[in-house]
Amino acid sequence: MSFNSLPVIDLNQAFDADTKNNFMNDLRHALVEVGFFILINFEQHGPSQHDLKNIEEQAVSFFALPKHFKEEVAMINSPHFLGYTDVGKEITSGRVDLREQIDLATELPAPSKTLPLYHQVEGPNLWPNAEVLPRFRPAITEFIEKMTALSVTMRGLVAQAIGLPQNGLDTFFRENQQYKMKLVSYPDSQEHSDEESANFRQGVGAHRDNTFMTFIYQAIEIEGSLQVENFEGKWVPVTKTPNSLVVNVGQLLENITNGICKATIHRVVSPKKGSGGRLSIPFFQTVDTNAYQEKLADFSPEVLLLRDERDQQLTSWGRNVGFQFTPDLTKTPAGYSVFKNRIKSHQDVAERWYPEELREVLAQI
Ligand SMILES: O=C(O)CCC(=O)C(=O)O
Ligand SMILES: [Fe+2]
């Protein structure tokens, strides 16, 4: 039997000696058997509810701007795949996504051109005009700082939950690496009939994230829109939980843990006609673009057994997902597959900055 709802993980429990054991068991179950969970009581270790309201306000103001202000920061102007993407420009699972978004990140200078090309997945942001949105950059900067802190706390807990020392996953991260985030607006699907909907309303198509973990703040939540595929191929809607973040395992964590943690497939179905649209703010916990894995960590036989028993139960999981470049850190550094997936998703940007690499990617998918 696969899961039919997402587990709720209460972060407070990790810091109380009476509940810590329970917390670790619940987190291990979520990482291995589901690949997704709903995180509550995170505020002392990350953004407060006030910070989240603040970021939501900035997101609403950004999307409400006249088109030309958004086009000034269009991703096509960034060799680092940062900036604004209009509805219909991104491709997932072979089809166009019905969402509008801006990709943002920890502010870093452009990497040297002498480095291997995949280093260009990091670089400076394109900031919207500060005279028009004066509080945007400070709010984003603060949000990234607080989410980074939360994600660092979580990586120590994840390590312990799967039987490693607290610092057991730290070598995959570096001090000044670039964490990523997005503001994403999913317009109401007014122009489509309900009959078309099952096939047509792709907010974002089925995919696995190319991250360590992803933390999603559903600022304007539409029930049933965010869906997770269980291991029998059934779509499970994420249920509303006040003051929560939805957290999922990405392919880098799956790879680093030799498949123990599961990078679960998910998608967003466009919000129903008349629902007013959905606003989501995912934070992507990336790893060091240079991270290699010479040798896998020594996992205990008990944890490896959990993985193997789970894998025996996978039946039609993965049927709905199109081609993605999967990381293999024993062969190529982490940034390599991230770069290729960015090219695949944002082909207009790649055409401008990396035309040769785009041809290679298109030949592989
Ligand atoms: O919009 C969301 O809540 C999730 C989006 C997502 O899965 C992604 O951008 O990777
Ligand atoms: Fe995702």
mmCIF file of C-alpha atoms and ligand atoms in Angstrom:
data_model
loop_
_atom_site.group_PDB
_atom_site.id
_atom_site.type_symbol
_atom_site.label_atom_id
_atom_site.label_comp_id
_atom_site.label_asym_id
_atom_site.label_seq_id
_atom_site.Cartn_x
_atom_site.Cartn_y
_atom_site.Cartn_z
ATOM 1 C CA MET A 1 0.000 0.000 0.000
ATOM 2 C CA SER A 2 1.326 3.392 -0.942
ATOM 3 C CA PHE A 3 0.435 6.640 0.834
ATOM 4 C CA ASN A 4 -2.891 8.457 0.361
ATOM 5 C CA SER A 5 -2.085 11.632 2.278
ATOM 6 C CA LEU A 6 1.046 13.503 3.320
ATOM 7 C CA PRO A 7 2.511 13.098 6.812
ATOM 8 C CA VAL A 8 2.640 16.165 9.057
ATOM 9 C CA ILE A 9 6.007 16.851 10.695
ATOM 10 C CA ASP A 10 6.092 19.133 13.736
ATOM 11 C CA LEU A 11 9.530 20.763 13.942
ATOM 12 C CA ASN A 12 9.120 21.651 17.624
ATOM 13 C CA GLN A 13 9.296 17.937 18.392
ATOM 14 C CA ALA A 14 12.896 17.783 17.189
ATOM 15 C CA PHE A 15 14.051 20.062 19.995
ATOM 16 C CA ASP A 16 12.379 18.390 22.949
ATOM 17 C CA ALA A 17 14.135 15.370 24.476
ATOM 18 C CA ASP A 18 10.771 13.672 25.126
ATOM 19 C CA THR A 19 9.649 13.847 21.494
ATOM 20 C CA LYS A 20 12.895 13.764 19.529
ATOM 21 C CA ASN A 21 12.786 10.016 18.954
ATOM 22 C CA ASN A 22 9.264 10.187 17.629
ATOM 23 C CA PHE A 23 10.232 13.071 15.396
ATOM 24 C CA MET A 24 13.126 11.105 13.867
ATOM 25 C CA ASN A 25 10.900 8.092 13.187
ATOM 26 C CA ASP A 26 8.247 10.272 11.554
ATOM 27 C CA LEU A 27 10.804 12.143 9.456
ATOM 28 C CA ARG A 28 12.461 8.904 8.309
ATOM 29 C CA HIS A 29 9.084 7.520 7.299
ATOM 30 C CA ALA A 30 8.281 10.720 5.364
ATOM 31 C CA LEU A 31 11.638 10.746 3.541
ATOM 32 C CA VAL A 32 11.699 7.064 2.645
ATOM 33 C CA GLU A 33 8.059 6.065 2.182
ATOM 34 C CA VAL A 34 6.535 9.296 0.826
ATOM 35 C CA GLY A 35 9.173 11.821 -0.282
ATOM 36 C CA PHE A 36 6.862 14.646 0.790
ATOM 37 C CA PHE A 37 5.644 16.077 4.082
ATOM 38 C CA ILE A 38 3.839 19.024 5.595
ATOM 39 C CA LEU A 39 6.070 20.978 7.987
ATOM 40 C CA ILE A 40 4.539 22.879 10.901
ATOM 41 C CA ASN A 41 6.017 24.920 13.768
ATOM 42 C CA PHE A 42 9.061 25.947 11.736
ATOM 43 C CA GLU A 43 8.864 29.667 12.569
ATOM 44 C CA GLN A 44 11.582 29.713 15.257
ATOM 45 C CA HIS A 45 14.034 28.290 12.735
ATOM 46 C CA GLY A 46 12.932 30.133 9.596
ATOM 47 C CA PRO A 47 10.487 32.768 8.390
ATOM 48 C CA SER A 48 7.758 33.964 10.756
ATOM 49 C CA GLN A 49 4.118 34.162 9.639
ATOM 50 C CA HIS A 50 4.706 37.909 9.357
ATOM 51 C CA ASP A 51 7.655 37.315 6.978
ATOM 52 C CA LEU A 52 5.464 35.024 4.886
ATOM 53 C CA LYS A 53 2.700 37.644 4.626
ATOM 54 C CA ASN A 54 5.348 40.153 3.628
ATOM 55 C CA ILE A 55 6.703 37.990 0.815
ATOM 56 C CA GLU A 56 3.171 37.242 -0.349
ATOM 57 C CA GLU A 57 2.424 40.986 -0.598
ATOM 58 C CA GLN A 58 5.544 41.541 -2.672
ATOM 59 C CA ALA A 59 4.623 38.649 -4.958
ATOM 60 C CA VAL A 60 1.106 40.017 -5.488
ATOM 61 C CA SER A 61 2.554 43.483 -6.250
ATOM 62 C CA PHE A 62 5.064 42.040 -8.700
ATOM 63 C CA PHE A 63 2.503 40.071 -10.724
ATOM 64 C CA ALA A 64 0.167 43.093 -10.792
ATOM 65 C CA LEU A 65 2.828 45.256 -12.493
ATOM 66 C CA PRO A 66 2.245 46.386 -16.072
ATOM 67 C CA LYS A 67 3.794 43.899 -18.486
ATOM 68 C CA HIS A 68 6.768 46.061 -19.504
ATOM 69 C CA PHE A 69 8.148 46.186 -15.927
ATOM 70 C CA LYS A 70 8.106 42.400 -15.797
ATOM 71 C CA GLU A 71 9.639 42.109 -19.274
ATOM 72 C CA GLU A 72 12.530 44.335 -18.114
ATOM 73 C CA VAL A 73 13.650 41.447 -15.923
ATOM 74 C CA ALA A 74 12.846 38.666 -18.416
ATOM 75 C CA MET A 75 14.897 35.490 -17.962
ATOM 76 C CA ILE A 76 16.006 35.708 -21.590
ATOM 77 C CA ASN A 77 18.374 38.468 -20.368
ATOM 78 C CA SER A 78 20.066 36.170 -17.850
ATOM 79 C CA PRO A 79 22.655 33.510 -18.768
ATOM 80 C CA HIS A 80 22.019 32.176 -15.240
ATOM 81 C CA PHE A 81 18.343 31.309 -15.759
ATOM 82 C CA LEU A 82 17.149 33.953 -13.296
ATOM 83 C CA GLY A 83 14.305 36.399 -13.908
ATOM 84 C CA TYR A 84 10.774 36.537 -15.239
ATOM 85 C CA THR A 85 9.036 33.893 -17.363
ATOM 86 C CA ASP A 86 5.648 34.691 -18.893
ATOM 87 C CA VAL A 87 2.807 32.163 -19.078
ATOM 88 C CA GLY A 88 3.446 29.490 -21.687
ATOM 89 C CA LYS A 89 7.239 29.785 -21.971
ATOM 90 C CA GLU A 90 8.299 26.898 -19.755
ATOM 91 C CA ILE A 91 8.126 23.249 -20.752
ATOM 92 C CA THR A 92 7.629 20.314 -18.370
ATOM 93 C CA SER A 93 6.894 16.725 -19.268
ATOM 94 C CA GLY A 94 6.961 17.757 -22.949
ATOM 95 C CA ARG A 95 4.192 20.365 -22.639
ATOM 96 C CA VAL A 96 3.894 24.065 -21.942
ATOM 97 C CA ASP A 97 3.147 25.126 -18.343
ATOM 98 C CA LEU A 98 0.343 27.594 -17.613
ATOM 99 C CA ARG A 99 2.146 29.699 -15.034
ATOM 100 C CA GLU A 100 3.904 33.028 -14.729
ATOM 101 C CA GLN A 101 6.963 33.250 -12.503
ATOM 102 C CA ILE A 102 10.148 34.991 -11.464
ATOM 103 C CA ASP A 103 13.235 32.993 -10.499
ATOM 104 C CA LEU A 104 15.343 34.585 -7.768
ATOM 105 C CA ALA A 105 18.348 33.460 -5.737
ATOM 106 C CA THR A 106 20.986 34.295 -3.157
ATOM 107 C CA GLU A 107 22.762 37.295 -4.695
ATOM 108 C CA LEU A 108 26.104 36.178 -6.181
ATOM 109 C CA PRO A 109 28.394 37.586 -8.880
ATOM 110 C CA ALA A 110 28.606 35.844 -12.264
ATOM 111 C CA PRO A 111 31.081 32.936 -12.181
ATOM 112 C CA SER A 112 34.253 33.178 -14.231
ATOM 113 C CA LYS A 113 33.837 32.232 -17.911
ATOM 114 C CA THR A 114 36.911 30.030 -17.620
ATOM 115 C CA LEU A 115 35.038 27.547 -15.402
ATOM 116 C CA PRO A 116 33.089 24.629 -16.902
ATOM 117 C CA LEU A 117 29.814 25.935 -18.328
ATOM 118 C CA TYR A 118 27.512 24.361 -15.736
ATOM 119 C CA HIS A 119 28.818 26.913 -13.186
ATOM 120 C CA GLN A 120 26.644 29.464 -14.994
ATOM 121 C CA VAL A 121 23.565 28.072 -13.194
ATOM 122 C CA GLU A 122 24.631 30.564 -10.514
ATOM 123 C CA GLY A 123 24.845 34.339 -10.983
ATOM 124 C CA PRO A 124 23.290 37.725 -10.195
ATOM 125 C CA ASN A 125 19.548 38.338 -9.952
ATOM 126 C CA LEU A 126 17.552 40.550 -12.267
ATOM 127 C CA TRP A 127 15.791 42.861 -9.808
ATOM 128 C CA PRO A 128 12.567 44.652 -10.726
ATOM 129 C CA ASN A 129 12.793 48.467 -10.805
ATOM 130 C CA ALA A 130 13.324 49.601 -7.174
ATOM 131 C CA GLU A 131 11.401 52.821 -7.743
ATOM 132 C CA VAL A 132 8.331 50.811 -8.632
ATOM 133 C CA LEU A 133 8.756 48.047 -6.026
ATOM 134 C CA PRO A 134 11.040 49.481 -3.311
ATOM 135 C CA ARG A 135 10.422 46.705 -0.769
ATOM 136 C CA PHE A 136 10.852 43.819 -3.173
ATOM 137 C CA ARG A 137 14.614 43.250 -2.951
ATOM 138 C CA PRO A 138 14.857 43.601 0.863
ATOM 139 C CA ALA A 139 11.908 41.225 1.338
ATOM 140 C CA ILE A 140 13.348 38.597 -1.031
ATOM 141 C CA THR A 141 16.810 38.892 0.516
ATOM 142 C CA GLU A 142 15.445 38.394 4.026
ATOM 143 C CA PHE A 143 13.211 35.515 2.952
ATOM 144 C CA ILE A 144 16.153 33.703 1.320
ATOM 145 C CA GLU A 145 18.278 34.206 4.447
ATOM 146 C CA LYS A 146 15.603 32.776 6.721
ATOM 147 C CA MET A 147 14.732 29.893 4.414
ATOM 148 C CA THR A 148 18.437 29.078 4.050
ATOM 149 C CA ALA A 149 18.715 28.868 7.853
ATOM 150 C CA LEU A 150 15.654 26.597 8.031
ATOM 151 C CA SER A 151 17.004 24.372 5.272
ATOM 152 C CA VAL A 152 20.365 24.031 7.058
ATOM 153 C CA THR A 153 18.565 22.958 10.244
ATOM 154 C CA MET A 154 16.530 20.473 8.235
ATOM 155 C CA ARG A 155 19.578 18.965 6.532
ATOM 156 C CA GLY A 156 21.064 18.116 9.957
ATOM 157 C CA LEU A 157 17.793 16.482 11.006
ATOM 158 C CA VAL A 158 17.469 14.596 7.718
ATOM 159 C CA ALA A 159 20.985 13.212 8.213
ATOM 160 C CA GLN A 160 20.113 11.992 11.717
ATOM 161 C CA ALA A 161 16.773 10.557 10.609
ATOM 162 C CA ILE A 162 18.543 8.228 8.172
ATOM 163 C CA GLY A 163 21.181 7.204 10.703
ATOM 164 C CA LEU A 164 24.055 9.568 9.832
ATOM 165 C CA PRO A 165 25.718 12.038 12.201
ATOM 166 C CA GLN A 166 24.131 15.494 12.216
ATOM 167 C CA ASN A 167 26.885 16.852 9.921
ATOM 168 C CA GLY A 168 26.795 13.747 7.698
ATOM 169 C CA LEU A 169 25.463 15.609 4.630
ATOM 170 C CA ASP A 170 27.332 18.895 5.107
ATOM 171 C CA THR A 171 30.079 18.161 2.585
ATOM 172 C CA PHE A 172 27.572 18.625 -0.246
ATOM 173 C CA PHE A 173 27.119 22.291 0.633
ATOM 174 C CA ARG A 174 29.415 25.283 0.603
ATOM 175 C CA GLU A 175 29.316 28.538 2.520
ATOM 176 C CA ASN A 176 28.607 30.934 -0.358
ATOM 177 C CA GLN A 177 26.491 28.755 -2.617
ATOM 178 C CA GLN A 178 23.363 29.974 -4.314
ATOM 179 C CA TYR A 179 19.976 28.907 -2.998
ATOM 180 C CA LYS A 180 17.067 29.473 -5.374
ATOM 181 C CA MET A 181 13.426 30.434 -5.082
ATOM 182 C CA LYS A 182 10.499 31.458 -7.235
ATOM 183 C CA LEU A 183 7.347 33.481 -7.050
ATOM 184 C CA VAL A 184 4.795 31.578 -9.116
ATOM 185 C CA SER A 185 1.351 32.685 -10.222
ATOM 186 C CA TYR A 186 -1.027 30.089 -11.676
ATOM 187 C CA PRO A 187 -3.837 31.873 -13.489
ATOM 188 C CA ASP A 188 -7.382 30.724 -13.175
ATOM 189 C CA SER A 189 -8.161 28.437 -16.116
ATOM 190 C CA GLN A 190 -11.129 30.465 -17.383
ATOM 191 C CA GLU A 191 -10.670 29.723 -21.038
ATOM 192 C CA HIS A 192 -10.992 25.955 -20.744
ATOM 193 C CA SER A 193 -14.058 23.821 -20.331
ATOM 194 C CA ASP A 194 -14.137 21.185 -17.610
ATOM 195 C CA GLU A 195 -14.035 18.428 -20.234
ATOM 196 C CA GLU A 196 -10.768 19.759 -21.560
ATOM 197 C CA SER A 197 -9.460 20.212 -18.103
ATOM 198 C CA ALA A 198 -8.122 16.771 -17.286
ATOM 199 C CA ASN A 199 -5.816 16.887 -20.275
ATOM 200 C CA PHE A 200 -5.212 20.520 -20.633
ATOM 201 C CA ARG A 201 -4.866 22.394 -17.357
ATOM 202 C CA GLN A 202 -1.161 21.950 -16.772
ATOM 203 C CA GLY A 203 0.027 24.475 -14.185
ATOM 204 C CA VAL A 204 3.258 22.550 -14.114
ATOM 205 C CA GLY A 205 3.596 19.085 -15.538
ATOM 206 C CA ALA A 206 4.615 15.979 -13.613
ATOM 207 C CA HIS A 207 8.252 16.167 -12.533
ATOM 208 C CA ARG A 208 10.819 15.467 -9.830
ATOM 209 C CA ASP A 209 12.749 18.424 -8.451
ATOM 210 C CA ASN A 210 16.440 18.755 -9.183
ATOM 211 C CA THR A 211 17.139 19.864 -5.618
ATOM 212 C CA PHE A 212 18.219 18.494 -2.263
ATOM 213 C CA MET A 213 14.851 19.456 -0.780
ATOM 214 C CA THR A 214 12.175 21.972 -1.817
ATOM 215 C CA PHE A 215 10.097 24.013 0.653
ATOM 216 C CA ILE A 216 6.830 25.330 -0.780
ATOM 217 C CA TYR A 217 4.899 28.183 0.778
ATOM 218 C CA GLN A 218 1.414 28.075 -0.725
ATOM 219 C CA ALA A 219 0.610 31.766 -0.294
ATOM 220 C CA ILE A 220 -2.760 31.502 -2.044
ATOM 221 C CA GLU A 221 -3.709 27.879 -1.816
ATOM 222 C CA ILE A 222 -6.285 26.192 -4.038
ATOM 223 C CA GLU A 223 -7.252 22.812 -2.678
ATOM 224 C CA GLY A 224 -6.416 19.974 -5.046
ATOM 225 C CA SER A 225 -4.142 22.024 -7.256
ATOM 226 C CA LEU A 226 -0.806 20.699 -5.938
ATOM 227 C CA GLN A 227 -0.757 16.932 -6.339
ATOM 228 C CA VAL A 228 1.728 14.211 -5.425
ATOM 229 C CA GLU A 229 2.006 10.883 -7.215
ATOM 230 C CA ASN A 230 2.008 7.888 -4.937
ATOM 231 C CA PHE A 231 3.869 4.678 -5.723
ATOM 232 C CA GLU A 232 0.838 3.103 -7.362
ATOM 233 C CA GLY A 233 0.610 5.975 -9.840
ATOM 234 C CA LYS A 234 -2.358 7.659 -8.114
ATOM 235 C CA TRP A 235 -2.437 11.452 -7.730
ATOM 236 C CA VAL A 236 -2.830 12.504 -4.092
ATOM 237 C CA PRO A 237 -3.942 16.122 -3.520
ATOM 238 C CA VAL A 238 -2.127 18.080 -0.812
ATOM 239 C CA THR A 239 -4.660 18.960 1.873
ATOM 240 C CA LYS A 240 -4.837 22.416 3.379
ATOM 241 C CA THR A 241 -2.912 22.807 6.632
ATOM 242 C CA PRO A 242 -2.772 26.308 8.142
ATOM 243 C CA ASN A 243 0.672 27.850 8.725
ATOM 244 C CA SER A 244 2.559 25.086 6.981
ATOM 245 C CA LEU A 245 5.215 24.557 4.347
ATOM 246 C CA VAL A 246 5.060 21.605 1.975
ATOM 247 C CA VAL A 247 8.482 19.945 1.782
ATOM 248 C CA ASN A 248 9.666 17.459 -0.795
ATOM 249 C CA VAL A 249 12.765 15.389 -1.474
ATOM 250 C CA GLY A 250 14.628 16.247 -4.675
ATOM 251 C CA GLN A 251 16.736 14.097 -6.973
ATOM 252 C CA LEU A 252 20.012 15.280 -5.438
ATOM 253 C CA LEU A 253 19.040 14.048 -1.973
ATOM 254 C CA GLU A 254 17.807 10.798 -3.536
ATOM 255 C CA ASN A 255 21.127 10.361 -5.330
ATOM 256 C CA ILE A 256 23.291 11.310 -2.329
ATOM 257 C CA THR A 257 21.442 8.805 -0.135
ATOM 258 C CA ASN A 258 21.668 6.001 -2.675
ATOM 259 C CA GLY A 259 17.904 6.001 -3.192
ATOM 260 C CA ILE A 260 16.973 5.906 0.495
ATOM 261 C CA CYS A 261 15.126 9.235 0.336
ATOM 262 C CA LYS A 262 12.597 9.329 -2.504
ATOM 263 C CA ALA A 263 12.295 12.215 -4.994
ATOM 264 C CA THR A 264 8.555 11.987 -5.398
ATOM 265 C CA ILE A 265 6.768 13.126 -8.545
ATOM 266 C CA HIS A 266 4.348 16.040 -8.309
ATOM 267 C CA ARG A 267 2.430 18.474 -10.506
ATOM 268 C CA VAL A 268 0.158 21.476 -10.298
ATOM 269 C CA VAL A 269 -3.231 21.363 -11.977
ATOM 270 C CA SER A 270 -4.343 24.879 -12.980
ATOM 271 C CA PRO A 271 -6.815 26.361 -10.508
ATOM 272 C CA LYS A 272 -10.447 25.777 -11.460
ATOM 273 C CA LYS A 273 -12.481 28.342 -13.328
ATOM 274 C CA GLY A 274 -13.571 31.093 -10.964
ATOM 275 C CA SER A 275 -11.166 30.147 -8.169
ATOM 276 C CA GLY A 276 -9.115 33.300 -8.693
ATOM 277 C CA GLY A 277 -5.720 31.716 -9.250
ATOM 278 C CA ARG A 278 -3.022 30.255 -7.054
ATOM 279 C CA LEU A 279 0.159 31.855 -5.722
ATOM 280 C CA SER A 280 3.038 29.667 -4.657
ATOM 281 C CA ILE A 281 6.534 30.475 -3.367
ATOM 282 C CA PRO A 282 8.901 27.511 -3.532
ATOM 283 C CA PHE A 283 12.402 27.692 -1.999
ATOM 284 C CA PHE A 284 14.890 25.334 -3.613
ATOM 285 C CA GLN A 285 17.615 23.929 -1.356
ATOM 286 C CA THR A 286 20.343 23.365 -3.914
ATOM 287 C CA VAL A 287 23.683 21.686 -3.237
ATOM 288 C CA ASP A 288 27.162 22.976 -4.119
ATOM 289 C CA THR A 289 27.390 22.939 -7.942
ATOM 290 C CA ASN A 290 30.807 21.295 -7.554
ATOM 291 C CA ALA A 291 29.690 18.550 -5.182
ATOM 292 C CA TYR A 292 31.036 15.141 -6.121
ATOM 293 C CA GLN A 293 30.504 11.900 -4.318
ATOM 294 C CA GLU A 294 33.578 9.716 -4.243
ATOM 295 C CA LYS A 295 32.080 7.187 -1.922
ATOM 296 C CA LEU A 296 28.556 6.657 -0.619
ATOM 297 C CA ALA A 297 27.970 7.205 3.087
ATOM 298 C CA ASP A 298 27.818 4.053 5.214
ATOM 299 C CA PHE A 299 24.133 3.523 5.746
ATOM 300 C CA SER A 300 22.956 1.006 8.276
ATOM 301 C CA PRO A 301 21.492 -2.308 7.039
ATOM 302 C CA GLU A 302 18.159 -1.359 8.703
ATOM 303 C CA VAL A 303 17.813 1.806 6.644
ATOM 304 C CA LEU A 304 18.880 0.076 3.422
ATOM 305 C CA LEU A 305 16.282 -2.590 4.107
ATOM 306 C CA LEU A 306 13.567 0.069 4.377
ATOM 307 C CA ARG A 307 14.578 1.327 0.929
ATOM 308 C CA ASP A 308 14.596 -2.146 -0.597
ATOM 309 C CA GLU A 309 11.227 -3.091 0.892
ATOM 310 C CA ARG A 310 9.747 0.143 -0.433
ATOM 311 C CA ASP A 311 11.204 -0.423 -3.894
ATOM 312 C CA GLN A 312 9.586 -3.842 -4.066
ATOM 313 C CA GLN A 313 6.216 -2.171 -3.632
ATOM 314 C CA LEU A 314 6.629 0.405 -6.410
ATOM 315 C CA THR A 315 4.220 -0.538 -9.111
ATOM 316 C CA SER A 316 3.196 2.157 -11.586
ATOM 317 C CA TRP A 317 5.059 5.052 -9.983
ATOM 318 C CA GLY A 318 6.823 7.259 -12.513
ATOM 319 C CA ARG A 319 4.579 6.418 -15.442
ATOM 320 C CA ASN A 320 3.419 10.015 -15.743
ATOM 321 C CA VAL A 321 6.744 11.795 -15.835
ATOM 322 C CA GLY A 322 8.644 12.759 -18.975
ATOM 323 C CA PHE A 323 12.399 12.663 -19.463
ATOM 324 C CA GLN A 324 14.584 14.482 -16.930
ATOM 325 C CA PHE A 325 18.350 14.539 -16.506
ATOM 326 C CA THR A 326 19.039 12.561 -13.327
ATOM 327 C CA PRO A 327 22.054 13.490 -11.226
ATOM 328 C CA ASP A 328 24.781 10.944 -10.595
ATOM 329 C CA LEU A 329 27.328 12.600 -8.345
ATOM 330 C CA THR A 330 29.765 9.724 -8.669
ATOM 331 C CA LYS A 331 30.138 10.654 -12.378
ATOM 332 C CA THR A 332 29.460 14.378 -12.757
ATOM 333 C CA PRO A 333 29.278 17.296 -10.309
ATOM 334 C CA ALA A 334 25.863 18.365 -9.075
ATOM 335 C CA GLY A 335 25.639 21.486 -11.253
ATOM 336 C CA TYR A 336 25.898 19.414 -14.421
ATOM 337 C CA SER A 337 22.405 17.896 -14.426
ATOM 338 C CA VAL A 338 20.924 21.102 -12.984
ATOM 339 C CA PHE A 339 22.301 23.013 -15.994
ATOM 340 C CA LYS A 340 20.916 20.479 -18.486
ATOM 341 C CA ASN A 341 17.472 20.512 -16.891
ATOM 342 C CA ARG A 342 17.439 24.329 -16.981
ATOM 343 C CA ILE A 343 18.210 24.180 -20.711
ATOM 344 C CA LYS A 344 15.408 21.677 -21.261
ATOM 345 C CA SER A 345 12.848 23.745 -19.309
ATOM 346 C CA HIS A 346 13.825 27.177 -20.663
ATOM 347 C CA GLN A 347 14.683 26.517 -24.280
ATOM 348 C CA ASP A 348 14.275 30.145 -25.422
ATOM 349 C CA VAL A 349 16.861 31.247 -22.835
ATOM 350 C CA ALA A 350 19.178 28.388 -23.845
ATOM 351 C CA GLU A 351 18.799 29.283 -27.547
ATOM 352 C CA ARG A 352 20.199 32.726 -26.789
ATOM 353 C CA TRP A 353 23.054 31.805 -24.424
ATOM 354 C CA TYR A 354 23.872 28.146 -25.011
ATOM 355 C CA PRO A 355 22.736 27.186 -28.538
ATOM 356 C CA GLU A 356 25.193 24.300 -28.910
ATOM 357 C CA GLU A 357 24.278 22.821 -25.542
ATOM 358 C CA LEU A 358 20.585 23.188 -26.442
ATOM 359 C CA ARG A 359 21.121 21.036 -29.550
ATOM 360 C CA GLU A 360 22.861 18.404 -27.433
ATOM 361 C CA VAL A 361 20.068 18.433 -24.857
ATOM 362 C CA LEU A 362 17.339 18.194 -27.507
ATOM 363 C CA ALA A 363 19.106 15.225 -29.048
ATOM 364 C CA GLN A 364 19.018 13.451 -25.677
ATOM 365 C CA ILE A 365 15.390 14.001 -24.697
HETATM 366 O O1 LIG B 1 3.704 25.636 -7.371
HETATM 367 C C1 LIG B 1 4.052 24.801 -6.541
HETATM 368 O O2 LIG B 1 3.539 24.792 -5.437
HETATM 369 C C2 LIG B 1 5.085 23.762 -6.857
HETATM 370 C C3 LIG B 1 5.868 24.082 -8.090
HETATM 371 C C4 LIG B 1 6.869 23.038 -8.396
HETATM 372 O O3 LIG B 1 6.672 21.881 -8.182
HETATM 373 C C5 LIG B 1 8.171 23.443 -8.956
HETATM 374 O O4 LIG B 1 8.292 24.591 -9.436
HETATM 375 O O5 LIG B 1 9.101 22.624 -8.929
HETATM 376 FE FE FE B 2 8.539 20.790 -8.222
#
